[in-house]
Amino acid sequence: MSFLSLGLALSALTPLALMTLVAVRGRLWPADEPPAAAWTFFRRAAALALAAALLTVLLQLLRQWHGLPAPVVEGLWLSPLSAWVALLVQFLGTVIGVFSSRYLHGEPGQGRYMARLAGVLAGVHLLLLADQWWLLIVAWAWVGHALHGLLCFYPDRPFAQLAAHKKRVSDRLADLLLLAAMAGAWQATGSGQLSVTLAQASQQAVHQGAGPGLTLAALALAAAVIVRTAHVPLQGWLLQVMEAPTPVSALLHAGVVNLGGFVLIRFAPLLEAVPAARALLVVFGLASALLAAFAMLTRISIKVRLAWSTVAQMGFMVMECGLGLYQMAALHLLGHSLYKAHHFLAASEVVAHTRQQMLSAASAVRRSSLLAAPLLSLAVVWAVTAAVQAGLHGLEALRLTAGLGPQPLLAAGGWPVWWSALLALAWAPLLWLAAGAQRPADTARALFTGTAMLAFLAALASLGHALPLGLDDRPHTGLGWLALAGMAAMYLGLAALQWQRGVWTAARRWTYAGYYVDDLLTRLACRLWPARWAAPAWAGRAAAWAVHGPTPSAPVA
């Protein structure tokens, strides 16, 4: 083992060790000790873990700069992507922990809360480093177990208990699917090591195609990620966990639910060997993104709208993985985590801003802008991405010519035409103009602002696509055009709502209720895995319970 490999292994394992220590210390924290001392211990350990995660990223960048081979450590997966995600997770966990120490001031059970929070972070770090099937499954299951305790931090809130129960049912179903994936991979390779499975998948994809074992592994893995990332129709628990403490919602939406995207990127060679698995991801991801986008428009509750937004973003991220755009999926993972953490931790500011928007009269949109926005958006996206990519490749050529590093740093993989069109449709509403009599200066200002925002997003996407994450895109043209057709359908639906107000009055109730699929699945989950509190909560007595306390007919679990 080289010195660099040893340094990467030690720095990557340090956050896992520190968060495990905090979890154990939190469980053993004396009840008579002040919570402030416990949180001080957490902050110090989290700061050391954050420094170690940052050192891991710097060592990975140093390795890539000098063109050194990827480090090989038995049982560990050390990659640039895992280092970046570990840094992100530890940063968010540290911020959420500091926020929690103020949010829970005066609450009992803070030591137990701290232990669960550190347990979630430790489980995530273990998952990021796992190179064994059984270790991946155990780490993901442990994350769910530790998170369950955070979701049930307030035991007198029945809907929080119900949401945690539904998530537990979904997690156990995902565990069974992961066990099936492990069995298929073991049958195909005779090994439980993830790197062996992926190497075998790459070889079979090039030569004869995936066999039945790898096909089962890919399909079961894709299904497990769909179940765990709250895709439609299993999104109900993600909408109902809002009764948990706000920092727990931030941890869930900004960190835990995004693990599915990381796992799919990790298993990219396996997905490329089984096109059916990629198609499954695209279909479910696209459907979840479309349905959640419309459901979000019917909601007034800020937190529920954020939850539907998470469902849509998870659908979009899974769709990107199915399309083979792993670099964009990784960028989406990093950006969405930061965005959702800020929105949940700054919920009071978000609520005030949204109320101000609701108090202002909503103006109609010019019909001409509904038609022209996609074309103008597409022109801006193409121009900006072409300019940014040309500039990056020029700088890369100058660096190589000057002898600053033996290998290219820019990520490999092209930028398909259909992807530019898809992004243009997604961002086209930024160019919608308000109807009615307006001064030309106001119209020009609105158009300039929208165009500048669109150009900024396109430039950010192009720069993110070039990040040295060690990933190679494998775009699937057929599935790409299918995704573009779905995005076009979403834009037409949004434009129809602006073209003719009240056009979807008949469907609004169904959309508001999430198409009623969660109602059926909640009944099924409580019937297959009954719980003492679930029956009164689902019967509609939970609201009275929350106000007047439990009754003899509604026992506490």
Coordinates of N, CA, C and O in Angstrom, one line a residue, residues 195-340:
S195 N -16.7 -4.2 -6.2 CA -15.7 -3.9 -7.3 C -15.7 -5.1 -8.3 O -15.6 -4.9 -9.5
V196 N -15.7 -6.3 -7.8 CA -15.8 -7.5 -8.6 C -17.0 -7.5 -9.5 O -17.0 -7.8 -10.7
T197 N -18.2 -7.3 -8.9 CA -19.4 -7.2 -9.6 C -19.4 -6.2 -10.7 O -19.8 -6.5 -11.8
L198 N -18.9 -5.0 -10.4 CA -18.9 -4.0 -11.4 C -17.9 -4.3 -12.6 O -18.1 -4.0 -13.7
A199 N -16.7 -4.9 -12.2 CA -15.8 -5.3 -13.3 C -16.3 -6.3 -14.2 O -16.2 -6.3 -15.4
Q200 N -17.0 -7.3 -13.6 CA -17.7 -8.4 -14.4 C -18.8 -7.8 -15.2 O -18.9 -8.2 -16.4
A201 N -19.5 -6.8 -14.7 CA -20.6 -6.2 -15.5 C -20.0 -5.4 -16.7 O -20.6 -5.4 -17.8
S202 N -18.9 -4.7 -16.5 CA -18.3 -4.0 -17.6 C -17.8 -4.9 -18.7 O -18.0 -4.7 -19.9
Q203 N -17.2 -6.1 -18.3 CA -16.8 -7.0 -19.3 C -17.9 -7.6 -20.1 O -17.9 -7.7 -21.3
Q204 N -19.0 -8.0 -19.4 CA -20.1 -8.6 -20.1 C -20.8 -7.6 -20.9 O -21.4 -8.0 -22.0
A205 N -20.9 -6.4 -20.5 CA -21.6 -5.4 -21.4 C -20.8 -5.2 -22.7 O -21.5 -4.9 -23.7
V206 N -19.5 -5.3 -22.7 CA -18.7 -5.1 -23.9 C -18.8 -6.4 -24.8 O -18.9 -6.2 -26.0
H207 N -18.8 -7.5 -24.2 CA -18.7 -8.8 -25.0 C -20.1 -9.4 -25.3 O -20.7 -9.2 -26.3
Q208 N -20.6 -10.1 -24.4 CA -21.8 -10.9 -24.6 C -23.1 -10.4 -24.0 O -24.2 -11.0 -24.2
G209 N -23.0 -9.4 -23.2 CA -24.2 -8.9 -22.5 C -24.4 -9.5 -21.2 O -23.8 -10.6 -20.9
A210 N -25.2 -8.9 -20.3 CA -25.3 -9.4 -18.9 C -26.1 -10.7 -18.9 O -27.1 -10.9 -19.6
G211 N -25.6 -11.6 -18.0 CA -26.3 -12.8 -17.8 C -27.5 -12.7 -16.9 O -27.8 -11.6 -16.4
P212 N -28.2 -13.8 -16.6 CA -29.4 -13.7 -15.7 C -29.0 -13.2 -14.3 O -29.8 -12.5 -13.7
G213 N -27.9 -13.5 -13.8 CA -27.5 -13.1 -12.4 C -27.4 -11.6 -12.3 O -27.9 -10.9 -11.5
L214 N -26.6 -11.0 -13.3 CA -26.4 -9.6 -13.3 C -27.7 -8.8 -13.6 O -27.9 -7.7 -13.2
T215 N -28.5 -9.4 -14.5 CA -29.8 -8.8 -14.8 C -30.6 -8.7 -13.6 O -31.2 -7.6 -13.4
L216 N -30.7 -9.8 -12.8 CA -31.5 -9.7 -11.6 C -30.9 -8.7 -10.6 O -31.6 -7.9 -10.0
A217 N -29.6 -8.6 -10.5 CA -28.9 -7.7 -9.6 C -29.3 -6.2 -10.0 O -29.6 -5.4 -9.2
A218 N -29.2 -5.9 -11.3 CA -29.4 -4.6 -11.8 C -30.9 -4.2 -11.6 O -31.2 -3.1 -11.1
L219 N -31.8 -5.1 -11.9 CA -33.2 -4.7 -11.8 C -33.6 -4.6 -10.3 O -34.4 -3.7 -9.9
A220 N -33.1 -5.5 -9.5 CA -33.4 -5.4 -8.0 C -32.8 -4.2 -7.4 O -33.5 -3.5 -6.5
L221 N -31.6 -3.8 -7.8 CA -31.0 -2.6 -7.3 C -31.8 -1.4 -7.7 O -32.0 -0.5 -6.8
A222 N -32.2 -1.3 -9.0 CA -32.9 -0.1 -9.4 C -34.3 0.0 -8.6 O -34.7 1.0 -8.2
A223 N -34.9 -1.2 -8.4 CA -36.2 -1.2 -7.7 C -36.0 -0.8 -6.2 O -36.8 0.0 -5.7
A224 N -34.9 -1.2 -5.6 CA -34.6 -0.9 -4.2 C -34.4 0.6 -4.1 O -34.9 1.3 -3.1
V225 N -33.7 1.3 -5.0 CA -33.5 2.7 -5.0 C -34.8 3.4 -5.2 O -35.0 4.4 -4.5
I226 N -35.6 3.0 -6.1 CA -36.9 3.6 -6.3 C -37.8 3.6 -5.0 O -38.4 4.6 -4.7
V227 N -37.7 2.5 -4.3 CA -38.5 2.3 -3.1 C -38.0 3.2 -2.0 O -38.7 3.9 -1.3
R228 N -36.7 3.3 -1.9 CA -36.1 4.1 -0.8 C -36.1 5.6 -1.0 O -35.9 6.3 -0.1
T229 N -36.2 6.0 -2.3 CA -36.1 7.4 -2.5 C -37.5 8.1 -2.7 O -37.6 9.1 -3.3
A230 N -38.5 7.4 -2.2 CA -39.9 8.0 -2.1 C -40.4 8.4 -3.5 O -41.0 9.4 -3.6
H231 N -40.3 7.5 -4.4 CA -40.9 7.7 -5.7 C -42.4 7.4 -5.7 O -42.8 6.6 -4.9
V232 N -43.1 8.1 -6.6 CA -44.6 7.8 -6.7 C -44.7 6.3 -7.2 O -44.0 5.9 -8.1
P233 N -45.5 5.5 -6.5 CA -46.5 5.8 -5.5 C -46.1 5.6 -4.0 O -47.0 5.6 -3.2
L234 N -44.8 5.6 -3.7 CA -44.4 5.3 -2.3 C -43.9 6.6 -1.7 O -43.1 6.6 -0.8
Q235 N -44.5 7.8 -2.1 CA -44.0 9.0 -1.6 C -44.6 9.5 -0.3 O -44.2 10.5 0.3
G236 N -45.7 8.8 0.2 CA -46.5 9.3 1.3 C -45.7 9.6 2.5 O -45.9 10.6 3.2
W237 N -44.8 8.7 2.9 CA -44.1 8.9 4.2 C -43.2 10.1 4.1 O -43.0 10.8 5.2
L238 N -42.7 10.5 3.0 CA -41.8 11.7 2.9 C -42.6 12.9 3.1 O -42.1 13.9 3.6
L239 N -43.9 12.9 2.7 CA -44.8 14.1 2.9 C -45.2 14.3 4.4 O -45.6 15.3 4.8
Q240 N -45.3 13.1 5.1 CA -45.8 13.1 6.5 C -44.8 13.2 7.6 O -45.2 13.3 8.7
V241 N -43.5 13.2 7.2 CA -42.5 13.3 8.3 C -42.3 14.8 8.8 O -41.4 15.0 9.6
M242 N -43.2 15.7 8.3 CA -43.0 17.1 8.7 C -43.3 17.3 10.1 O -43.0 18.4 10.6
E243 N -43.9 16.4 10.8 CA -44.2 16.6 12.2 C -43.0 16.2 13.1 O -43.0 16.4 14.3
A244 N -41.9 15.7 12.5 CA -40.6 15.6 13.2 C -40.0 16.9 13.3 O -40.4 17.9 12.7
P245 N -39.0 17.0 14.2 CA -38.3 18.3 14.4 C -37.7 18.8 13.0 O -37.3 18.0 12.2
T246 N -37.7 20.1 12.9 CA -37.3 20.7 11.6 C -35.9 20.3 11.2 O -35.6 20.0 10.0
P247 N -34.9 20.2 12.1 CA -33.5 19.7 11.7 C -33.6 18.3 11.2 O -32.7 17.9 10.3
V248 N -34.5 17.5 11.7 CA -34.6 16.1 11.2 C -35.1 16.1 9.7 O -34.6 15.3 8.9
S249 N -36.1 17.0 9.4 CA -36.5 17.1 8.1 C -35.4 17.6 7.2 O -35.3 17.1 6.0
A250 N -34.6 18.5 7.6 CA -33.4 18.9 6.8 C -32.5 17.8 6.6 O -32.0 17.6 5.5
L251 N -32.2 17.0 7.6 CA -31.3 15.8 7.5 C -31.8 14.8 6.5 O -31.1 14.3 5.6
L252 N -33.1 14.6 6.5 CA -33.8 13.6 5.7 C -33.8 14.1 4.2 O -33.3 13.4 3.3
H253 N -34.3 15.3 4.0 CA -34.4 15.8 2.6 C -33.1 16.2 2.0 O -33.0 16.1 0.8
A254 N -32.2 16.7 2.8 CA -30.9 17.1 2.2 C -29.8 16.1 2.2 O -28.9 16.2 1.5
G255 N -30.0 15.0 2.9 CA -28.9 14.0 3.0 C -29.4 12.6 2.7 O -29.0 11.9 1.8
V256 N -30.2 12.0 3.6 CA -30.5 10.6 3.6 C -31.2 10.2 2.3 O -30.8 9.2 1.7
V257 N -32.2 10.9 1.9 CA -32.9 10.5 0.7 C -32.1 10.6 -0.6 O -32.4 9.9 -1.6
N258 N -31.0 11.4 -0.5 CA -30.1 11.5 -1.7 C -29.2 10.3 -1.9 O -28.5 10.2 -2.9
L259 N -29.1 9.4 -0.9 CA -28.2 8.3 -1.0 C -28.5 7.4 -2.2 O -27.7 6.7 -2.7
G260 N -29.8 7.4 -2.5 CA -30.2 6.5 -3.7 C -29.4 7.0 -5.0 O -29.0 6.1 -5.8
G261 N -29.3 8.3 -5.2 CA -28.6 8.8 -6.3 C -27.1 8.3 -6.3 O -26.5 8.0 -7.3
F262 N -26.5 8.4 -5.1 CA -25.1 8.0 -5.0 C -24.9 6.5 -5.3 O -24.0 6.1 -6.0
V263 N -25.9 5.7 -4.8 CA -25.8 4.2 -5.1 C -25.9 3.9 -6.6 O -25.2 3.1 -7.1
L264 N -26.8 4.6 -7.2 CA -27.0 4.4 -8.7 C -25.7 4.8 -9.4 O -25.3 4.1 -10.4
I265 N -25.1 5.9 -9.1 CA -23.9 6.4 -9.7 C -22.8 5.4 -9.4 O -22.0 5.0 -10.3
R266 N -22.7 4.9 -8.2 CA -21.7 3.8 -7.9 C -21.8 2.6 -8.7 O -20.8 2.0 -9.1
F267 N -23.1 2.2 -9.1 CA -23.3 1.0 -9.8 C -23.5 1.3 -11.3 O -24.2 0.5 -12.0
A268 N -22.9 2.4 -11.8 CA -23.1 2.7 -13.2 C -22.7 1.6 -14.2 O -23.5 1.3 -15.1
P269 N -21.6 0.9 -14.0 CA -21.3 -0.2 -14.9 C -22.4 -1.3 -15.0 O -22.6 -1.9 -16.0
L270 N -22.9 -1.6 -13.8 CA -24.0 -2.6 -13.8 C -25.2 -2.1 -14.5 O -25.9 -2.9 -15.2
L271 N -25.6 -0.9 -14.4 CA -26.8 -0.4 -15.1 C -26.5 -0.3 -16.6 O -27.5 -0.6 -17.4
E272 N -25.3 0.0 -17.0 CA -25.0 0.0 -18.4 C -25.1 -1.3 -19.1 O -25.4 -1.5 -20.3
A273 N -24.9 -2.4 -18.3 CA -24.9 -3.7 -18.8 C -26.4 -4.3 -18.9 O -26.6 -5.3 -19.6
V274 N -27.3 -3.6 -18.3 CA -28.7 -4.0 -18.3 C -29.6 -2.9 -18.7 O -30.0 -2.1 -17.8
P275 N -29.9 -2.7 -20.0 CA -30.7 -1.6 -20.4 C -32.1 -1.5 -19.8 O -32.7 -0.4 -19.6
A276 N -32.7 -2.7 -19.4 CA -34.0 -2.7 -18.8 C -34.0 -2.0 -17.5 O -35.0 -1.3 -17.1
A277 N -32.9 -2.1 -16.7 CA -32.8 -1.4 -15.5 C -32.8 0.1 -15.7 O -33.4 0.9 -15.0
R278 N -32.1 0.6 -16.7 CA -32.0 2.0 -17.0 C -33.4 2.5 -17.4 O -33.8 3.6 -17.1
A279 N -34.1 1.7 -18.2 CA -35.4 2.1 -18.7 C -36.4 2.2 -17.5 O -37.2 3.1 -17.4
L280 N -36.2 1.3 -16.5 CA -37.0 1.3 -15.3 C -36.8 2.6 -14.5 O -37.8 3.2 -14.0
L281 N -35.6 3.0 -14.4 CA -35.2 4.2 -13.7 C -35.8 5.5 -14.4 O -36.3 6.4 -13.8
V282 N -35.7 5.5 -15.7 CA -36.2 6.6 -16.5 C -37.7 6.7 -16.4 O -38.2 7.8 -16.1
V283 N -38.4 5.6 -16.5 CA -39.9 5.7 -16.4 C -40.3 6.1 -15.1 O -41.2 7.0 -14.9
F284 N -39.8 5.5 -14.0 CA -40.3 5.9 -12.7 C -39.8 7.3 -12.3 O -40.6 8.0 -11.7
G285 N -38.6 7.6 -12.6 CA -38.1 8.9 -12.3 C -38.9 10.0 -13.0 O -39.3 11.1 -12.4
L286 N -39.1 9.8 -14.3 CA -39.9 10.8 -15.1 C -41.3 11.0 -14.6 O -41.8 12.1 -14.4
A287 N -42.0 9.8 -14.3 CA -43.3 9.9 -13.8 C -43.4 10.6 -12.4 O -44.3 11.4 -12.2
S288 N -42.5 10.3 -11.5 CA -42.5 11.0 -10.2 C -42.2 12.5 -10.4 O -42.8 13.3 -9.7
A289 N -41.3 12.8 -11.3 CA -41.0 14.3 -11.4 C -42.2 15.0 -12.0 O -42.5 16.1 -11.5
L290 N -42.9 14.4 -12.9 CA -44.1 15.1 -13.5 C -45.2 15.2 -12.5 O -45.8 16.3 -12.3
L291 N -45.6 14.1 -11.9 CA -46.7 14.1 -11.0 C -46.4 15.0 -9.8 O -47.3 15.7 -9.3
A292 N -45.2 14.9 -9.2 CA -44.9 15.7 -8.1 C -44.9 17.2 -8.4 O -45.3 18.1 -7.6
A293 N -44.4 17.6 -9.6 CA -44.4 19.0 -10.0 C -45.8 19.6 -10.0 O -46.0 20.7 -9.6
F294 N -46.8 18.8 -10.5 CA -48.2 19.3 -10.5 C -48.8 19.3 -9.1 O -49.5 20.2 -8.8
A295 N -48.5 18.3 -8.4 CA -49.1 18.2 -7.0 C -48.5 19.3 -6.1 O -49.3 19.9 -5.3
M296 N -47.3 19.7 -6.3 CA -46.7 20.8 -5.6 C -47.5 22.1 -5.8 O -47.6 23.0 -4.9
L297 N -48.0 22.3 -7.0 CA -48.7 23.6 -7.3 C -50.0 23.7 -6.5 O -50.6 24.8 -6.3
T298 N -50.6 22.6 -6.0 CA -51.9 22.7 -5.3 C -51.8 22.9 -3.8 O -52.8 23.1 -3.1
R299 N -50.6 22.9 -3.3 CA -50.4 22.9 -1.8 C -50.1 24.3 -1.3 O -49.5 25.1 -2.0
I300 N -50.6 24.6 -0.1 CA -50.4 25.9 0.5 C -49.3 25.7 1.6 O -48.5 26.6 1.8
S301 N -49.3 24.6 2.3 CA -48.3 24.4 3.3 C -46.9 24.4 2.7 O -46.6 23.7 1.8
I302 N -46.0 25.2 3.3 CA -44.7 25.4 2.8 C -43.9 24.1 2.9 O -43.2 23.7 1.9
K303 N -44.0 23.5 4.0 CA -43.2 22.2 4.2 C -43.7 21.1 3.3 O -42.8 20.4 2.8
V304 N -45.0 21.0 3.1 CA -45.5 20.0 2.2 C -45.0 20.3 0.7 O -44.7 19.4 0.0
R305 N -45.0 21.5 0.4 CA -44.6 21.9 -1.0 C -43.1 21.5 -1.1 O -42.6 21.1 -2.2
L306 N -42.3 21.8 -0.1 CA -40.9 21.4 -0.1 C -40.8 19.9 -0.2 O -39.9 19.4 -0.9
A307 N -41.6 19.1 0.5 CA -41.6 17.7 0.4 C -41.9 17.2 -1.0 O -41.2 16.3 -1.6
W308 N -43.0 17.8 -1.7 CA -43.3 17.4 -3.0 C -42.1 17.8 -4.0 O -41.8 17.1 -4.9
S309 N -41.5 18.9 -3.7 CA -40.3 19.3 -4.4 C -39.2 18.3 -4.4 O -38.5 18.0 -5.4
T310 N -39.0 17.7 -3.2 CA -38.0 16.7 -3.0 C -38.4 15.4 -3.8 O -37.5 14.8 -4.4
V311 N -39.6 15.0 -3.8 CA -40.1 13.9 -4.7 C -39.7 14.2 -6.1 O -39.2 13.3 -6.9
A312 N -40.0 15.4 -6.6 CA -39.7 15.7 -8.0 C -38.2 15.7 -8.3 O -37.8 15.2 -9.3
Q313 N -37.5 16.2 -7.3 CA -36.0 16.3 -7.5 C -35.4 14.9 -7.5 O -34.5 14.5 -8.3
M314 N -35.9 14.0 -6.6 CA -35.4 12.6 -6.6 C -35.8 11.9 -7.9 O -35.0 11.1 -8.5
G315 N -37.0 12.2 -8.4 CA -37.3 11.6 -9.7 C -36.4 12.1 -10.8 O -36.0 11.3 -11.7
F316 N -36.1 13.4 -10.8 CA -35.2 13.9 -11.9 C -33.8 13.3 -11.7 O -33.2 13.0 -12.8
M317 N -33.3 13.1 -10.5 CA -32.0 12.6 -10.3 C -31.9 11.1 -10.8 O -31.0 10.7 -11.4
V318 N -32.9 10.4 -10.4 CA -33.0 8.9 -10.8 C -33.1 8.9 -12.3 O -32.5 8.0 -13.0
M319 N -33.9 9.7 -12.9 CA -34.0 9.8 -14.4 C -32.6 10.1 -15.0 O -32.2 9.5 -16.0
E320 N -31.8 11.0 -14.4 CA -30.5 11.3 -15.0 C -29.6 10.1 -14.9 O -28.8 9.8 -15.9
C321 N -29.7 9.3 -13.8 CA -28.9 8.1 -13.7 C -29.3 7.1 -14.8 O -28.5 6.4 -15.4
G322 N -30.6 6.9 -15.0 CA -31.1 6.0 -16.1 C -30.7 6.5 -17.5 O -30.4 5.6 -18.3
L323 N -30.6 7.8 -17.7 CA -30.1 8.3 -19.0 C -28.6 8.1 -19.2 O -28.1 8.4 -20.3
G324 N -27.9 7.8 -18.1 CA -26.4 7.7 -18.2 C -25.7 9.0 -18.0 O -24.5 9.1 -18.2
L325 N -26.4 10.0 -17.5 CA -25.7 11.3 -17.2 C -25.3 11.3 -15.7 O -25.8 12.1 -14.9
Y326 N -24.3 10.6 -15.4 CA -23.9 10.4 -14.0 C -23.2 11.6 -13.5 O -23.4 11.9 -12.3
Q327 N -22.5 12.4 -14.3 CA -21.9 13.6 -13.9 C -23.0 14.6 -13.5 O -22.8 15.3 -12.4
M328 N -24.0 14.8 -14.3 CA -25.1 15.7 -13.9 C -25.9 15.2 -12.7 O -26.3 16.0 -11.9
A329 N -26.0 13.9 -12.6 CA -26.7 13.4 -11.4 C -25.9 13.7 -10.1 O -26.5 14.0 -9.1
A330 N -24.6 13.6 -10.2 CA -23.8 13.9 -9.0 C -23.8 15.4 -8.7 O -24.0 15.8 -7.5
L331 N -23.8 16.2 -9.7 CA -24.0 17.7 -9.5 C -25.3 18.0 -8.9 O -25.5 18.8 -8.0
H332 N -26.4 17.3 -9.4 CA -27.7 17.5 -8.9 C -27.8 17.1 -7.4 O -28.4 17.7 -6.6
L333 N -27.1 16.0 -7.1 CA -27.1 15.5 -5.7 C -26.5 16.6 -4.8 O -27.0 16.9 -3.7
L334 N -25.3 17.1 -5.2 CA -24.6 18.1 -4.3 C -25.5 19.4 -4.2 O -25.6 19.9 -3.1
G335 N -26.0 19.9 -5.3 CA -26.8 21.1 -5.3 C -28.1 21.0 -4.5 O -28.4 21.8 -3.8
H336 N -28.8 19.9 -4.8 CA -30.1 19.7 -4.1 C -29.9 19.5 -2.6 O -30.7 20.1 -1.8
S337 N -28.8 18.9 -2.1 CA -28.6 18.8 -0.7 C -28.4 20.1 0.0 O -29.0 20.4 1.0
L338 N -27.6 21.0 -0.6 CA -27.4 22.3 -0.1 C -28.6 23.1 -0.1 O -28.9 23.9 0.8
Y339 N -29.4 23.0 -1.2 CA -30.6 23.8 -1.4 C -31.6 23.5 -0.3 O -32.2 24.3 0.3
K340 N -31.9 22.2 -0.2 CA -32.9 21.8 0.8 C -32.5 22.0 2.2 O -33.3 22.3 3.1

